[in-house]
XYZ file of C-alpha atoms in Angstrom:
261
model
C -6.789 -4.680 13.694
C -10.095 -4.816 11.837
C -10.480 -7.599 9.285
C -13.245 -7.184 6.712
C -14.198 -10.226 4.645
C -15.942 -9.335 1.409
C -17.579 -11.387 -1.304
C -15.264 -10.252 -4.097
C -12.140 -8.297 -4.937
C -14.402 -5.649 -6.487
C -16.234 -5.191 -3.185
C -12.942 -4.806 -1.320
C -11.708 -2.254 -3.875
C -14.934 -0.252 -3.594
C -14.671 -0.111 0.206
C -11.094 1.163 0.052
C -12.067 3.723 -2.600
C -14.897 4.874 -0.308
C -12.430 5.330 2.572
C -10.054 7.390 0.419
C -12.937 9.474 -0.945
C -14.213 10.152 2.556
C -10.778 11.162 3.821
C -10.134 13.601 0.965
C -13.589 15.164 1.326
C -12.995 15.584 5.043
C -9.434 16.798 4.626
C -8.739 18.210 1.144
C -4.981 18.440 1.825
C -4.743 14.841 3.022
C -1.489 12.917 2.707
C -1.941 9.576 0.982
C 0.492 6.691 1.025
C 0.262 4.842 -2.274
C 1.261 1.283 -3.094
C 1.819 -0.095 -6.577
C 1.437 -3.663 -7.801
C -1.733 -5.590 -8.552
C -3.471 -5.375 -5.158
C -4.688 -1.741 -5.282
C -5.346 -1.565 -9.042
C -9.122 -2.025 -8.826
C -9.304 0.660 -6.167
C -7.335 3.106 -8.292
C -9.585 2.440 -11.285
C -12.635 3.193 -9.165
C -11.119 6.460 -7.940
C -10.292 7.481 -11.510
C -13.787 6.570 -12.733
C -15.395 8.604 -9.957
C -13.184 11.573 -10.741
C -14.039 11.430 -14.441
C -17.740 11.178 -13.660
C -17.536 14.146 -11.308
C -18.657 12.118 -8.288
C -15.280 12.017 -6.555
C -13.546 14.755 -4.547
C -10.895 17.137 -5.820
C -7.303 16.006 -5.270
C -5.836 19.421 -6.058
C -4.358 19.871 -2.576
C -3.602 16.208 -1.834
C -0.018 15.084 -1.336
C 1.109 11.500 -1.964
C 4.132 9.403 -1.040
C 4.993 6.116 -2.721
C 6.137 3.135 -0.703
C 9.159 2.266 -2.801
C 11.109 2.585 -6.028
C 13.371 0.327 -8.065
C 17.080 1.084 -8.192
C 18.666 1.211 -11.643
C 15.666 2.032 -13.826
C 16.026 5.200 -15.893
C 13.625 8.094 -15.321
C 10.383 7.465 -17.155
C 10.864 3.700 -17.377
C 7.371 2.186 -17.736
C 7.885 -0.073 -14.702
C 9.345 2.538 -12.372
C 6.863 3.108 -9.591
C 6.669 6.843 -10.188
C 5.650 6.164 -13.808
C 3.349 3.331 -12.761
C 1.406 5.389 -10.233
C 1.043 8.216 -12.751
C -0.288 5.756 -15.337
C -2.641 3.995 -12.945
C -3.876 6.839 -10.755
C -2.374 10.272 -10.298
C -2.150 11.160 -13.996
C -5.933 10.867 -14.191
C -6.692 13.032 -11.147
C -6.304 16.757 -10.582
C -3.394 16.212 -8.203
C -0.341 18.412 -8.730
C 2.460 16.151 -10.048
C 4.867 18.061 -7.789
C 2.928 16.712 -4.817
C 3.571 13.068 -5.753
C 6.794 11.871 -4.156
C 8.885 8.715 -4.501
C 12.168 7.646 -2.905
C 15.180 8.912 -4.837
C 16.469 5.556 -6.054
C 18.927 7.265 -8.401
C 20.785 9.112 -5.660
C 24.522 8.553 -5.268
C 24.068 8.288 -1.493
C 21.115 5.928 -1.063
C 21.212 5.810 2.760
C 20.987 9.592 2.840
C 18.187 9.495 0.253
C 16.261 7.210 2.600
C 16.722 9.600 5.499
C 15.586 12.519 3.331
C 12.455 10.632 2.321
C 11.486 9.916 5.917
C 12.097 13.584 6.727
C 9.912 14.678 3.794
C 7.021 12.511 5.012
C 7.382 13.976 8.498
C 7.522 17.528 7.108
C 4.242 16.898 5.277
C 2.621 16.033 8.595
C 2.767 12.276 8.163
C 0.644 9.938 6.073
C -3.091 9.975 6.825
C -3.974 6.745 5.005
C -1.448 4.234 3.740
C -2.555 1.746 1.072
C -0.750 -1.590 1.377
C -0.569 -4.871 -0.484
C 1.039 -8.059 0.774
C 3.539 -10.372 -0.872
C 3.054 -14.110 -1.032
C 5.871 -14.431 1.524
C 4.301 -11.801 3.792
C 6.485 -8.913 2.682
C 5.152 -5.406 3.147
C 6.332 -2.784 0.657
C 9.733 -4.361 -0.108
C 10.463 -5.325 3.475
C 11.360 -8.963 2.917
C 11.181 -11.610 5.659
C 13.860 -10.837 8.225
C 13.423 -7.066 7.975
C 13.606 -5.168 11.239
C 10.189 -4.242 12.584
C 11.653 -0.796 13.354
C 13.325 -0.299 9.954
C 13.357 3.013 8.134
C 13.450 3.891 4.418
C 16.525 2.192 3.001
C 18.086 0.063 0.269
C 16.874 -3.555 0.095
C 17.942 -6.526 -2.004
C 15.007 -8.396 -3.529
C 14.694 -12.135 -3.055
C 14.344 -14.472 -6.027
C 10.725 -15.136 -5.004
C 9.796 -11.459 -5.083
C 11.578 -10.954 -8.394
C 9.679 -13.928 -9.822
C 6.397 -12.447 -8.548
C 7.215 -9.151 -10.285
C 8.592 -10.656 -13.498
C 5.108 -10.475 -15.070
C 5.480 -6.690 -15.190
C 8.793 -6.937 -17.062
C 10.085 -8.975 -19.976
C 11.173 -11.704 -17.564
C 12.960 -12.151 -14.262
C 16.252 -11.090 -15.810
C 14.841 -7.600 -16.325
C 13.622 -7.157 -12.742
C 16.025 -4.977 -10.733
C 17.751 -6.608 -7.784
C 17.499 -3.604 -5.497
C 14.907 -1.097 -4.337
C 14.629 1.801 -1.954
C 11.656 1.081 0.281
C 9.923 2.610 3.231
C 10.783 0.596 6.316
C 8.293 -1.076 8.605
C 8.936 1.588 11.227
C 8.208 4.290 8.659
C 4.989 2.584 7.550
C 3.802 2.243 11.152
C 3.865 6.027 11.537
C 0.914 6.457 9.147
C -2.322 7.205 10.973
C -4.389 4.553 9.164
C -3.035 1.444 7.462
C -5.274 -0.342 4.957
C -4.049 -3.641 3.535
C -6.001 -5.031 0.581
C -5.556 -8.542 -0.796
C -7.452 -10.857 -3.119
C -7.088 -14.368 -4.438
C -6.117 -17.685 -2.897
C -2.443 -17.024 -3.599
C -2.425 -14.453 -0.796
C -4.401 -16.568 1.714
C -1.451 -18.018 3.617
C 0.304 -14.646 3.882
C -2.884 -12.919 5.083
C -3.473 -15.585 7.738
C 0.128 -15.328 8.960
C -0.031 -11.527 9.117
C -3.374 -11.338 10.908
C -3.467 -14.402 13.128
C 0.122 -15.573 13.333
C 2.810 -14.363 15.724
C 4.348 -10.919 15.449
C 7.596 -11.771 13.722
C 10.112 -10.425 11.255
C 9.611 -13.695 9.373
C 6.254 -12.247 8.278
C 6.840 -8.502 7.904
C 3.118 -7.776 7.411
C 2.461 -9.047 10.936
C 3.713 -5.621 12.049
C 0.150 -4.408 11.404
C -0.723 -6.058 14.708
C 1.172 -3.243 16.445
C -0.807 -0.443 14.824
C -3.742 1.274 16.584
C -5.731 1.715 13.347
C -5.100 -1.053 10.835
C -7.714 -2.414 8.442
C -7.403 -5.582 6.352
C -9.748 -5.902 3.362
C -9.863 -9.349 1.760
C -12.102 -11.271 -0.588
C -13.283 -14.767 0.322
C -10.335 -16.442 -1.388
C -7.669 -14.333 0.310
C -9.402 -14.799 3.659
C -9.945 -18.534 3.266
C -7.206 -19.554 5.736
C -8.289 -17.207 8.524
C -9.518 -19.160 11.541
C -11.751 -16.438 12.962
C -13.770 -15.686 9.835
C -17.126 -15.881 11.617
C -15.931 -13.423 14.253
C -14.737 -10.936 11.641
C -18.063 -11.119 9.812
C -20.063 -10.686 13.009
C -18.123 -7.700 14.291
C -18.137 -5.925 10.926
C -21.881 -6.469 10.511
C -22.450 -5.020 13.979
C -20.389 -1.850 13.539
C -22.163 1.465 14.150
C -22.648 3.266 10.796
C -20.774 6.335 12.053
C -17.606 4.379 12.775
C -16.567 3.774 9.151
C -13.202 2.175 8.505
């Protein structure tokens, strides 16, 4: 795992945007894994700005898969993740809307919908770069503490803490759905490159547990330790509880320019 400590959230967002740009230029039909929530917002704004200015690559052949979707929200609901990602990113790029996929959280058979979603990702050739955030309790996507490290896309019940964290996007906690369909940790680990981005002191404990703590289902994001190509981008506040900060700075400063993320 490579940990990159940056001066600000803006710097972290720019570095992730650079990595996505570089991937799509290198592979125009790349498969992106997209997260929603506050963590990747700055990155998405930078990608949109570059596209509008004509300095970014074309996304015409890119395919994208979302990490998760709420159960029980009607199609087009402003807080559904399909609507959210269109509002924040894909609706401002030249990506074909038919190439943006989300779990079918409205299916009658949700376990089968999860299996179909995993199969669709595999049929697309797998995810090239998966954008990830991290919850304050260490959850990854909606894999809450206690989730199997080998889990697949499935129905999950949200904890009160996660619903409270997400209440700011709704009218209040009472409006936050209790269930989601989420990619499992095993599904996420199949992506070729995982990039977790986090900012702010509120994420510091979760980042430290994921990066330097034990590999445990009690901190789902610690599963990144198993991946051969995982990158963690954090600002100073989010990285403030990491014990090996000096080491991370030294190794990143000494990287060969050709290595990239």
